[in-house]
Tab-separated table of C-alpha atoms in Angstrom:
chain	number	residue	atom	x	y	z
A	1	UNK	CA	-146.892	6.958	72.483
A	2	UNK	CA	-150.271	5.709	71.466
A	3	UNK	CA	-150.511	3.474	74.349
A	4	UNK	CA	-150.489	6.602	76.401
A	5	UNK	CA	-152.751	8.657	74.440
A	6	UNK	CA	-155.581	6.674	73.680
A	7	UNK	CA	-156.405	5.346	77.363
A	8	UNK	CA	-155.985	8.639	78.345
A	9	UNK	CA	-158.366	10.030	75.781
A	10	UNK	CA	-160.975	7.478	76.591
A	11	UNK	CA	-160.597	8.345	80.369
A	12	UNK	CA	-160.877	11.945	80.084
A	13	UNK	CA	-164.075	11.280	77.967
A	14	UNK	CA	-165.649	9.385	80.642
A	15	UNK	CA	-164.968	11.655	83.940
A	16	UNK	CA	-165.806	15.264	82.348
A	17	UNK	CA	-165.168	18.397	83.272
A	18	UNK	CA	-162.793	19.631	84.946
A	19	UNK	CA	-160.998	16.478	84.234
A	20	UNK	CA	-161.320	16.893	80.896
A	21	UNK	CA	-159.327	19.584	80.485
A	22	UNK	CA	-156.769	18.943	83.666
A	23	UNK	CA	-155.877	15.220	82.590
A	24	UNK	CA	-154.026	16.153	78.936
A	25	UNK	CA	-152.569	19.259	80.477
A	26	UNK	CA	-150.860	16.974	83.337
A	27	UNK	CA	-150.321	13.803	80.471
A	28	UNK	CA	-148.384	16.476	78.041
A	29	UNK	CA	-146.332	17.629	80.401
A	30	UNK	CA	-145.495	14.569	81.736
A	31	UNK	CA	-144.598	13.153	78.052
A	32	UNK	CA	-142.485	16.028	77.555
A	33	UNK	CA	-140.723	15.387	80.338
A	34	UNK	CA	-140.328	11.937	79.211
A	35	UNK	CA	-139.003	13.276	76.216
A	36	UNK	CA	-136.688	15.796	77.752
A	37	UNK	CA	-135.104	12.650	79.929
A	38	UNK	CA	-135.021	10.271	77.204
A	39	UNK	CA	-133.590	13.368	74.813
A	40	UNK	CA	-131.069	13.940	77.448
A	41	UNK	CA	-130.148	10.370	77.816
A	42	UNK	CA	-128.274	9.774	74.574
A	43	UNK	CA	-124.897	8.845	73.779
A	44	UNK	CA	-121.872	10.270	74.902
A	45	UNK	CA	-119.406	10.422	72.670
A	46	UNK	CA	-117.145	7.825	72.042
A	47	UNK	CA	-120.100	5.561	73.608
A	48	UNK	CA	-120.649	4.131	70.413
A	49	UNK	CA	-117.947	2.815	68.154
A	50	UNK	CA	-118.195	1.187	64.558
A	51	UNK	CA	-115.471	-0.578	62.483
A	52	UNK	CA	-116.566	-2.047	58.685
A	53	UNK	CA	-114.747	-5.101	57.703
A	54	UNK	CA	-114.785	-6.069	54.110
A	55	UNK	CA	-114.352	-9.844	52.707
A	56	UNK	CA	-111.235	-11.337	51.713
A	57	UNK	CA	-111.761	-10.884	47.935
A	58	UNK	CA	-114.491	-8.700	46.300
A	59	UNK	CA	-115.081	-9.709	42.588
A	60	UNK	CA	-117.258	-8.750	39.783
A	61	UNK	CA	-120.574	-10.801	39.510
A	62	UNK	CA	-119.582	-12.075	43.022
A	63	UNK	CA	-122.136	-11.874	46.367
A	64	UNK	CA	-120.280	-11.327	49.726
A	65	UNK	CA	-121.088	-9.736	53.167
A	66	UNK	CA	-119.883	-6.628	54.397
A	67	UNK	CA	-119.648	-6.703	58.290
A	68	UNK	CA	-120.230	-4.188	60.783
A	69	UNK	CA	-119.103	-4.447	63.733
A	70	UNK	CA	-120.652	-2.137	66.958
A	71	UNK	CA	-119.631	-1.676	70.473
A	72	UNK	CA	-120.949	0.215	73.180
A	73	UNK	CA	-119.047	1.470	75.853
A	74	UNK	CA	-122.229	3.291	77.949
A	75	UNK	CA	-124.049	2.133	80.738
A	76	UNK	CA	-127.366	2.041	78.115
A	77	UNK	CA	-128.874	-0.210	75.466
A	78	UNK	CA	-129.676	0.920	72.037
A	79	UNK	CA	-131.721	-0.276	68.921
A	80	UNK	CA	-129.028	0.877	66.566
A	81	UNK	CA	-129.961	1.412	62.399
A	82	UNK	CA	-127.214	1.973	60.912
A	83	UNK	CA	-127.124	3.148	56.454
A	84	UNK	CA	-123.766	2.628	55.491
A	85	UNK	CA	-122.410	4.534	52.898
A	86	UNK	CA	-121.878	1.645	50.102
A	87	UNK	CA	-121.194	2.880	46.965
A	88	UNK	CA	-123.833	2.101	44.144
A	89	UNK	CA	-121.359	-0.006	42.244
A	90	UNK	CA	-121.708	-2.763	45.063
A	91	UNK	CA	-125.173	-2.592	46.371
A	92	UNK	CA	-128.017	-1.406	43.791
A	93	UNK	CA	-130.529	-0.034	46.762
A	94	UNK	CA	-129.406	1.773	50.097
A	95	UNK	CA	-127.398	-0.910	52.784
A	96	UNK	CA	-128.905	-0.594	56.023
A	97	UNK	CA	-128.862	-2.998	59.337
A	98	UNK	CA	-131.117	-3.427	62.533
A	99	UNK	CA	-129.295	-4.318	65.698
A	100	UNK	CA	-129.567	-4.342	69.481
A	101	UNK	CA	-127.060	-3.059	71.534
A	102	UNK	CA	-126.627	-3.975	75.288
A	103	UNK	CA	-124.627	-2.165	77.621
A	104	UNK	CA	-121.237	-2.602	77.567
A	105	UNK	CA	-121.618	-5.059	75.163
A	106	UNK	CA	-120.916	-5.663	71.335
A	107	UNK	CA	-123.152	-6.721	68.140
A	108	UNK	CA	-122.273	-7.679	64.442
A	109	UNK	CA	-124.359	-7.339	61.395
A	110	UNK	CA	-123.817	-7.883	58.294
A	111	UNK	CA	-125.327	-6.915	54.779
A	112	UNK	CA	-124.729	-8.253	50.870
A	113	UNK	CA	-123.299	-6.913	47.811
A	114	UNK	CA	-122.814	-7.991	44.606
A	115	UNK	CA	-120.660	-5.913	42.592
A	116	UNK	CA	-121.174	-4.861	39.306
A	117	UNK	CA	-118.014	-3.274	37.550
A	118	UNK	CA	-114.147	-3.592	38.768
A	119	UNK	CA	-112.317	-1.145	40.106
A	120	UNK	CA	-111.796	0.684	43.400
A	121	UNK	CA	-114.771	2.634	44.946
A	122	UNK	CA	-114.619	4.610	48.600
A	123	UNK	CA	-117.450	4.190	50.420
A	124	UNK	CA	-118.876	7.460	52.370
A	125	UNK	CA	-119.770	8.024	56.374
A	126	UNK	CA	-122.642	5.606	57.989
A	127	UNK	CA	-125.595	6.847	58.995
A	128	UNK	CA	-125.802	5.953	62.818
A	129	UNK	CA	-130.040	6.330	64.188
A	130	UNK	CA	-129.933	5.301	68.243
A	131	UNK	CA	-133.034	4.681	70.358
A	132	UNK	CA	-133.330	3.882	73.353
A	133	UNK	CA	-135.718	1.565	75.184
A	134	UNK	CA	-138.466	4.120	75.989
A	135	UNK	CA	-138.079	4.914	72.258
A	136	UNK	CA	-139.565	8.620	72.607
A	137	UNK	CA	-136.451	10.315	71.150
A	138	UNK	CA	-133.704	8.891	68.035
A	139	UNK	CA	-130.333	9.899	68.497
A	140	UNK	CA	-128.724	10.703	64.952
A	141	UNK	CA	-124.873	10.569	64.479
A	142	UNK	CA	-122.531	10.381	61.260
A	143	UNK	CA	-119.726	8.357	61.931
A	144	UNK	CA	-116.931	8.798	59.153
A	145	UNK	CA	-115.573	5.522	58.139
A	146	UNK	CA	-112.893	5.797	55.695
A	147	UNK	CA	-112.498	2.618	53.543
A	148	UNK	CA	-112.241	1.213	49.945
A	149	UNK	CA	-113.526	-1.845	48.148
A	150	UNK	CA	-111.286	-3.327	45.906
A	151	UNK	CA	-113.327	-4.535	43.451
A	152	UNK	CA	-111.315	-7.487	40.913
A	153	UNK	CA	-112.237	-9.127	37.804
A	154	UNK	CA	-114.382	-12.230	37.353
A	155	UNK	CA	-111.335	-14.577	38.272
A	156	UNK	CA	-113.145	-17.759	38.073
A	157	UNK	CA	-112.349	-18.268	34.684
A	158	UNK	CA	-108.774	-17.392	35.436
A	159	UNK	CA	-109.102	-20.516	38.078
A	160	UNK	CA	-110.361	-22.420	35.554
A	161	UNK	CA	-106.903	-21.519	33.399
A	162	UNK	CA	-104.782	-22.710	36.541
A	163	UNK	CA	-106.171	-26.220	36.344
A	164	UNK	CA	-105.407	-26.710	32.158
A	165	UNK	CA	-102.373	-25.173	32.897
A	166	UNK	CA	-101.053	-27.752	35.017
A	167	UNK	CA	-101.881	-29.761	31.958
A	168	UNK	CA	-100.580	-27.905	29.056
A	169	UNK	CA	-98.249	-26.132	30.322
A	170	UNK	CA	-95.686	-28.972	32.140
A	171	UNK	CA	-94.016	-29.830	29.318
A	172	UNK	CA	-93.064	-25.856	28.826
A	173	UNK	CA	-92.745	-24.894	32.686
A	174	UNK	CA	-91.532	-26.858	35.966
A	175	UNK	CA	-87.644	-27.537	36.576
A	176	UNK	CA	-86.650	-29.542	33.333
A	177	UNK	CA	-87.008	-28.135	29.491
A	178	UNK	CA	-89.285	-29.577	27.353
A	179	UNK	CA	-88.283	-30.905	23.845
A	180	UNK	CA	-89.758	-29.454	20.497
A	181	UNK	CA	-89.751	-28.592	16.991
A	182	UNK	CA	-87.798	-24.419	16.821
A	183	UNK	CA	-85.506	-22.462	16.920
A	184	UNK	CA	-86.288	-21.262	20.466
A	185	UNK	CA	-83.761	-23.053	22.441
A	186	UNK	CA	-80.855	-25.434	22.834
A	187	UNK	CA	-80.564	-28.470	19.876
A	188	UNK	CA	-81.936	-31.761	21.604
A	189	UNK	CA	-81.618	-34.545	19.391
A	190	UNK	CA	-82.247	-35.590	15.705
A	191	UNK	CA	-85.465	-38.146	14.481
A	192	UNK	CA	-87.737	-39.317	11.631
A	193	UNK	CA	-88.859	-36.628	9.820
A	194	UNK	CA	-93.158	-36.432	10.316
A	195	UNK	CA	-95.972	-35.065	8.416
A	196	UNK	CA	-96.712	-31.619	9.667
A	197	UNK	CA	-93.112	-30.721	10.986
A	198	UNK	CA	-91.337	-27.770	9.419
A	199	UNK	CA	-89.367	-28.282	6.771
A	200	UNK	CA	-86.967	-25.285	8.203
A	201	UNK	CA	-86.370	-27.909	10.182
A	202	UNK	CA	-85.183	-30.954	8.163
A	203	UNK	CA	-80.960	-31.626	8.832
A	204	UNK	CA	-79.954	-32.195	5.165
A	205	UNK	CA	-76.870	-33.596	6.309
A	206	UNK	CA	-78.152	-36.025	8.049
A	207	UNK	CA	-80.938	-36.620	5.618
A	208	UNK	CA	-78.297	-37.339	3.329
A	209	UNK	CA	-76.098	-39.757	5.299
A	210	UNK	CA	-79.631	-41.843	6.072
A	211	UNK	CA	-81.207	-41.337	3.318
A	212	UNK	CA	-84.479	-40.579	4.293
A	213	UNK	CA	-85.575	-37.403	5.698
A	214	UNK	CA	-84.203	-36.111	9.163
A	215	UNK	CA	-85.533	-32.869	11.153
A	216	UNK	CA	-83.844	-31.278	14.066
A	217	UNK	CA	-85.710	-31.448	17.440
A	218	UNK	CA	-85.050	-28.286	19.794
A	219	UNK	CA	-85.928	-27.585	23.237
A	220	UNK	CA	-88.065	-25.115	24.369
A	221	UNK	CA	-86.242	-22.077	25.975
A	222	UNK	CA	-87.888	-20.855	29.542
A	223	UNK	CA	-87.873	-17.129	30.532
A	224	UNK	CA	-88.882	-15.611	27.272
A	225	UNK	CA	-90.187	-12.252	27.162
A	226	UNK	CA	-93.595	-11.954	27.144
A	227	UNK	CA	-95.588	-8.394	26.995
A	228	UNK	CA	-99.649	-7.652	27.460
A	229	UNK	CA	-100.324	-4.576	25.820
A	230	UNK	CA	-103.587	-3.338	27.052
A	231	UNK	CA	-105.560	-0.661	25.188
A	232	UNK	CA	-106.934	1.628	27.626
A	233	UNK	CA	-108.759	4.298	25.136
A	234	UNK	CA	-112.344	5.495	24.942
A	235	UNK	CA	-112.850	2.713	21.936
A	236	UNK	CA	-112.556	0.211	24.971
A	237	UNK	CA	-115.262	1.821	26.749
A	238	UNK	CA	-118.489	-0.130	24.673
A	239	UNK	CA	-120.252	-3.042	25.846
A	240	UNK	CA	-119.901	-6.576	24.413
A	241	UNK	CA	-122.455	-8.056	26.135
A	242	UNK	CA	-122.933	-7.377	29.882
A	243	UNK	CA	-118.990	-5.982	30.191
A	244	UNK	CA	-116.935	-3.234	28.391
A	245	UNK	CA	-114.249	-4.132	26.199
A	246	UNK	CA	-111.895	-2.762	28.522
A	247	UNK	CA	-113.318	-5.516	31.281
A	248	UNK	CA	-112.963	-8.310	28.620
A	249	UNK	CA	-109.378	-6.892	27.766
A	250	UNK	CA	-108.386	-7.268	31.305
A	251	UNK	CA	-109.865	-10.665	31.701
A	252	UNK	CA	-107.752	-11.995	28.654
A	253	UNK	CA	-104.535	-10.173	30.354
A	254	UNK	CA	-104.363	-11.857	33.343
A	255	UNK	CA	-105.631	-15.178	32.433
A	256	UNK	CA	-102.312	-14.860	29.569
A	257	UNK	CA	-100.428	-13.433	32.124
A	258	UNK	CA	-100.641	-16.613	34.459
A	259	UNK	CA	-99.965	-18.812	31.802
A	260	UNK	CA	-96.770	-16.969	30.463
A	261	UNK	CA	-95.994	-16.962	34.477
A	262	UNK	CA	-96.795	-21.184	34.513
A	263	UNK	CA	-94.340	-21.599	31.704
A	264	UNK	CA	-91.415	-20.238	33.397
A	265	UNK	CA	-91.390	-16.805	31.000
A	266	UNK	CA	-90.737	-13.155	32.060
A	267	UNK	CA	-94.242	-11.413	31.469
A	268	UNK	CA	-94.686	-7.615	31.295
A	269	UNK	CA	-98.072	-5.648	31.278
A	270	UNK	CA	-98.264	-2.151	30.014
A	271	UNK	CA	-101.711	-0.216	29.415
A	272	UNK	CA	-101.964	2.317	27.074
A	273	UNK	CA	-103.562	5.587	25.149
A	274	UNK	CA	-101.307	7.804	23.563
A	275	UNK	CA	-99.402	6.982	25.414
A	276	UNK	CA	-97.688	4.013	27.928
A	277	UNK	CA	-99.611	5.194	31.204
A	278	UNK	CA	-98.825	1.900	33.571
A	279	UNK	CA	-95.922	-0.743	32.805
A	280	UNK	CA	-95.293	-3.452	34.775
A	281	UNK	CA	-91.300	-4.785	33.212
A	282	UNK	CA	-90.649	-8.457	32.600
A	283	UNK	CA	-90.393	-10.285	35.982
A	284	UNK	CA	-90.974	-14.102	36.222
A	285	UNK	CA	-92.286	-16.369	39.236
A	286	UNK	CA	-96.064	-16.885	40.100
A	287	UNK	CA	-95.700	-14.732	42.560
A	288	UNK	CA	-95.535	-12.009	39.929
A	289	UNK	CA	-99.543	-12.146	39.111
A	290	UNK	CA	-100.569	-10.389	42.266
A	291	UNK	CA	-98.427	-7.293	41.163
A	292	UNK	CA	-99.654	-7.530	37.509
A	293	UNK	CA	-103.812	-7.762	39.192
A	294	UNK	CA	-102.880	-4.636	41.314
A	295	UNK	CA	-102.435	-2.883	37.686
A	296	UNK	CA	-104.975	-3.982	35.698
A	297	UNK	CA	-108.240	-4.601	38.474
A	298	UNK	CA	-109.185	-0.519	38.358
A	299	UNK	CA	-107.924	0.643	34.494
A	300	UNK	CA	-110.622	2.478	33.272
A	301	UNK	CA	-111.561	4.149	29.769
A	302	UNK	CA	-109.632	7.360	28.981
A	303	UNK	CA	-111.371	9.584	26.534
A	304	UNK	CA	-108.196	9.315	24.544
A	305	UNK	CA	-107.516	7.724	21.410
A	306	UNK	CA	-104.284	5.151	20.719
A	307	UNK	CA	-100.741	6.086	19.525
A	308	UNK	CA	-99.383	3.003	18.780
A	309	UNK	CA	-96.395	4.189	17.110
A	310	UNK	CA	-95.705	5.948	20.249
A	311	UNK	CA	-95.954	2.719	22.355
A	312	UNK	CA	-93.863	0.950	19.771
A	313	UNK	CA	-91.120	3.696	20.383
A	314	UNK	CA	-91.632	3.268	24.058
A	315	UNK	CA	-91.211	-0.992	24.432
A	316	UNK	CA	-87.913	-0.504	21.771
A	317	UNK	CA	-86.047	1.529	24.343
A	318	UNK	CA	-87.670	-0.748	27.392
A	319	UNK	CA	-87.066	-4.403	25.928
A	320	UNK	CA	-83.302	-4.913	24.996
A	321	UNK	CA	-84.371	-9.105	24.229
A	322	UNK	CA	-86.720	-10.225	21.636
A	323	UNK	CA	-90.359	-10.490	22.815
A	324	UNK	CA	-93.473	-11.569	22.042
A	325	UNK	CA	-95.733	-8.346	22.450
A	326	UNK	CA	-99.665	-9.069	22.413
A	327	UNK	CA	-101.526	-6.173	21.677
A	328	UNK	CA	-105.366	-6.409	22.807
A	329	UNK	CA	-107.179	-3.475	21.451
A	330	UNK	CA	-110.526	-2.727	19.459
A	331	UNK	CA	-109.652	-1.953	15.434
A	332	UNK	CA	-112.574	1.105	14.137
A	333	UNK	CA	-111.499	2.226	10.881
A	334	UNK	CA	-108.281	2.474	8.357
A	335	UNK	CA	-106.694	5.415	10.220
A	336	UNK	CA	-106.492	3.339	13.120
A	337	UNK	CA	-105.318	0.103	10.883
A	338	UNK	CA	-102.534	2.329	9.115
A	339	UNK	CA	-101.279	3.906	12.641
A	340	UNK	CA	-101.157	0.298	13.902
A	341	UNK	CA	-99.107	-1.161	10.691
A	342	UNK	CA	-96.754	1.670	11.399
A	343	UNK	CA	-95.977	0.575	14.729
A	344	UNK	CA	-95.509	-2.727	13.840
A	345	UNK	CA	-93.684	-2.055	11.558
A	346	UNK	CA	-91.282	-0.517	14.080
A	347	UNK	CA	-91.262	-3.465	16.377
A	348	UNK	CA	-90.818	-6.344	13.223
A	349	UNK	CA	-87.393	-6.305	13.049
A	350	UNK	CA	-86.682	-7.294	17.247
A	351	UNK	CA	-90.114	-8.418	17.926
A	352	UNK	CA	-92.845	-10.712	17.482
A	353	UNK	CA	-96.020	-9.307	17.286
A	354	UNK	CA	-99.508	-10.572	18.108
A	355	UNK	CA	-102.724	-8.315	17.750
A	356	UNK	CA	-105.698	-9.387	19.597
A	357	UNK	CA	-108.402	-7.850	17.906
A	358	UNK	CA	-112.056	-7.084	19.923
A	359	UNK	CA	-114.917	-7.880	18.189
A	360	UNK	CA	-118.294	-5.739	18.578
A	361	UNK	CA	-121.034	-8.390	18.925
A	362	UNK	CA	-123.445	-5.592	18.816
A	363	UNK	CA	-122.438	-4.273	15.305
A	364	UNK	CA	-122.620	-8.483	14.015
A	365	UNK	CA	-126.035	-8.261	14.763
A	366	UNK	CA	-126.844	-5.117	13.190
A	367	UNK	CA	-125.366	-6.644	9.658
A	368	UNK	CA	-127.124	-10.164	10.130
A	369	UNK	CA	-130.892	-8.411	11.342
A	370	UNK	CA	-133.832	-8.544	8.873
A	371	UNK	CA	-134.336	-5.285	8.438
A	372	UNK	CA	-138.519	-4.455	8.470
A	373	UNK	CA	-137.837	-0.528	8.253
A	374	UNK	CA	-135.497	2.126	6.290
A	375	UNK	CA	-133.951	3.305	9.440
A	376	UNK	CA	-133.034	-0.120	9.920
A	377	UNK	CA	-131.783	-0.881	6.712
A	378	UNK	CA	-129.524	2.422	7.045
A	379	UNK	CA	-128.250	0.304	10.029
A	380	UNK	CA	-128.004	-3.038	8.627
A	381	UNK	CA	-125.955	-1.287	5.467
A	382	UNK	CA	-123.837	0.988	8.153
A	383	UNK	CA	-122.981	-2.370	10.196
A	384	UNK	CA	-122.061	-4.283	6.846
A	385	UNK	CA	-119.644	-1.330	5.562
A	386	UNK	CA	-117.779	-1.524	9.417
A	387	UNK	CA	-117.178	-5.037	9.122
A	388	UNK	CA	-116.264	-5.261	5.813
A	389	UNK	CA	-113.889	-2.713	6.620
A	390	UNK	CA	-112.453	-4.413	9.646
A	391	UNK	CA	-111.898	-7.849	7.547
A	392	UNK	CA	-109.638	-6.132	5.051
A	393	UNK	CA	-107.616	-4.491	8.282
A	394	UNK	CA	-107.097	-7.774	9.118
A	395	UNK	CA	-106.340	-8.895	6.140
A	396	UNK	CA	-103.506	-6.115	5.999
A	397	UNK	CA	-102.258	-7.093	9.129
A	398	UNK	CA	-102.054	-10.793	8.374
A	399	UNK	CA	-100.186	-9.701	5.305
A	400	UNK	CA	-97.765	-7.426	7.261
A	401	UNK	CA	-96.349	-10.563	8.872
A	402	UNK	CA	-98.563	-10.161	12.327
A	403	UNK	CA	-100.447	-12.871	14.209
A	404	UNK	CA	-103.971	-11.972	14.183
A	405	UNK	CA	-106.655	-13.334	16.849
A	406	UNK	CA	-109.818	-12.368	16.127
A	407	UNK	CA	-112.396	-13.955	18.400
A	408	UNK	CA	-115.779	-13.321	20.135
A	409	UNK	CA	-114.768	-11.299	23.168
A	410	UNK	CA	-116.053	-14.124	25.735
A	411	UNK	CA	-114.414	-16.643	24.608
A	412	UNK	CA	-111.102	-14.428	24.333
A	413	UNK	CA	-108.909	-15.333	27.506
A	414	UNK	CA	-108.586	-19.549	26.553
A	415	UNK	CA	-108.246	-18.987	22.595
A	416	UNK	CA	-105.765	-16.347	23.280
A	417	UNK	CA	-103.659	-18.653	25.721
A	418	UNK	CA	-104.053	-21.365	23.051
A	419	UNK	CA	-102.442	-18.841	20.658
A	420	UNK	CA	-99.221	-18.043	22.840
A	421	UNK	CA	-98.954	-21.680	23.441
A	422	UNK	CA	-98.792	-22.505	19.935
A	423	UNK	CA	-96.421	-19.841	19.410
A	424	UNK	CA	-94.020	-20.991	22.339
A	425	UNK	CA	-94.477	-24.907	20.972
A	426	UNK	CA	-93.659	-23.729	17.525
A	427	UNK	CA	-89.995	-21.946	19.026
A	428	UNK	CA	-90.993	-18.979	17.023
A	429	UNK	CA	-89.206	-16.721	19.513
């Protein structure tokens, strides 16, 4: 437009009147018929299409491309800018690509998102701006383009798992039994009695007959029951560190889940409130896990607190066999402590139970900060009273008869799997 004007300008200067006035009447009308041609120009419809195609996998912490994909089916080019409608979860700042379009012909562009939370998040309708070559008039359309992004956990440390499992877990899983100290399978053989084996163990009988001590070795039995109990209340909903407890929770689930899948067990999932809200039931096979990720990847915080004595109720009329039944939850005060020995309590007598208790990073560094202020001394003293609390809880629990893992919440999904490990080694189902 400015290429027009300004000659123009300096031209009419130079001639005078009448030019001067005759010359800008003539060039306006001839730019708005410019405009009126290239205004009338634009895009059928259906000239235009555009598809989105998302990346094979989309996880938390992750970069990938989102592709968009544009054809045009008129006889004219276009400089297409397209603002797709990304949600903010994936892409901080608005997503927008530059592209030209020939006729008949087809372009692909392509943008980057990192994602910042799990879950699944609908993206709304692109914003479409066409111009053509003259570049006088921009054609706007909004092109609806339904779609979701399936958003998973960080799974690399879940990869990581895969590789020690191979490892640690081939004497448990694979096609033959594996032989050790318990009670949790078929009797293997008898040998020397060792420092550090159970005495439960020792066969007196034989002991006596040798005379020197004898134990009983057992073999490990395969497709045990194994259940993820996932606490899915507002407590979950606080940060330690960059994730929520609840993202930390769900981490330590699956990477458990795969190993109770390695070793040949049945493993159910169940998140809960007050009540069971998903439950996946015992099912073994590998090919289990992507069922049990399609139930955890987009649980999010109820405002709800937990009723464990109403999940306890729930898995005794679910599991007819003995399980081992991990609960991974976030322990505030004594109410919650005494609701939680109640419904173990419940389960002791079928069940094994194993509470994974979240710790609050945030709160440790309340009660180990120097305080330089009275307001931060109320803190410091505040922080000290919660954890002192929580250690007797645990100590409670520990005396109920529960296994007790409490552990920074980063480090959760390995010690956790070291736990059940030790448990399944020990045949204490």
């Amino acid at each position: 437009m400015a290429a027009v004007v300004l000659p123009l300008a300096v031209l009419t200067t130079l001639l005078g009147p009448p030019w001067s006035t005759l010359v800008p009447g003539l060039a306006a009308a001839g730019l708005l018929a410019l405009l009126v041609i290239d205004g009338a120009r634009g895009p059928a419809p259906g000239d235009v299409e555009l598809e989105r195609a998302f990346p094979r996998r989309l996880e938390v912490g992750e970069e990938a491309a989102i592709t968009l994909n544009v054809r045009n089916r008129g006889p004219r080019a276009w400089l297409v800018r397209i603002a797709d409608g990304c949600p903010a979860s994936l892409a901080d700042l608005p997503s927008v690509v530059e592209l030209s379009l020939p006729p008949g012909g087809a372009a692909t562009a392509t943008y980057r998102v990192t994602p910042t939370s799990r879950g699944a998040f609908p993206f709304e309708s692109a914003l479409v701006r066409l111009r053509g070559p003259l570049g006088f008039v921009e054609h706007v359309r909004t092109v609806s383009l339904p779609g979701e992004a399936r958003v998973l956990p960080d799974l690399r440390g879940i990869a990581r798992q895969r590789l020690r499992a191979r490892r640690d877990l081939m004497h448990l899983g694979g096609s033959r039994r594996t032989r050790v100290l318990g009670r949790g399978g078929d009797f293997d053989r008898l040998r020397d009695f060792v420092p550090g084996d159970d005495v439960r163990h020792v066969d007196w009988k034989a002991t006596a007959r040798l005379g020197r001590p004898i134990t009983r070795v057992w073999q490990a039995e395969k497709a045990q029951n194994l259940v993820i109990l996932v606490d899915g209340t507002r407590l979950m909903a606080t940060r330690a560190g960059t994730l929520t407890k609840l993202d930390h929770a769900v981490r330590a689930a699956l990477t458990l889940a795969w190993a109770g899948l390695a070793a040949g067990d049945r493993v159910a999932v169940g998140v809960f409130d007050d009540r069971m809200r998903t439950w996946l039931p015992p099912a073994a096979g590998t090919a289990r896990f992507g069922a049990i990720l399609d139930g955890l990847y987009d649980q999010q915080p109820e405002r709800r607190f937990p009723r464990y004595s109403a999940v306890s109720r729930h898995l005794l009329r679910l599991l007819s066999r003995r399980s081992l039944v991990v609960w991974i939850t976030d322990l505030l005060d004594h109410d919650q402590g005494e609701e939680l020995l109640t419904a173990l309590s419940v389960l002791r007598r079928r069940h094994l139970s194993l509470v994974v208790a979240l710790d609050d990073p945030a709160v440790q560094a309340l009660a180990d900060a120097e305080p330089t202020s009275p307001s931060q001394l109320f803190l410091r003293t505040g922080a000290a009273e919660v954890l002192d609390e929580r250690r007797l809880l645990l100590g409670r629990l520990r005396s109920s008869g529960a296994r007790v893992l409490d552990e920074p919440a980063g480090r959760l999904g390995p010690e956790l799997v070291d736990r059940y490990l030790d448990i399944k080694l020990k045949g204490l189902l």
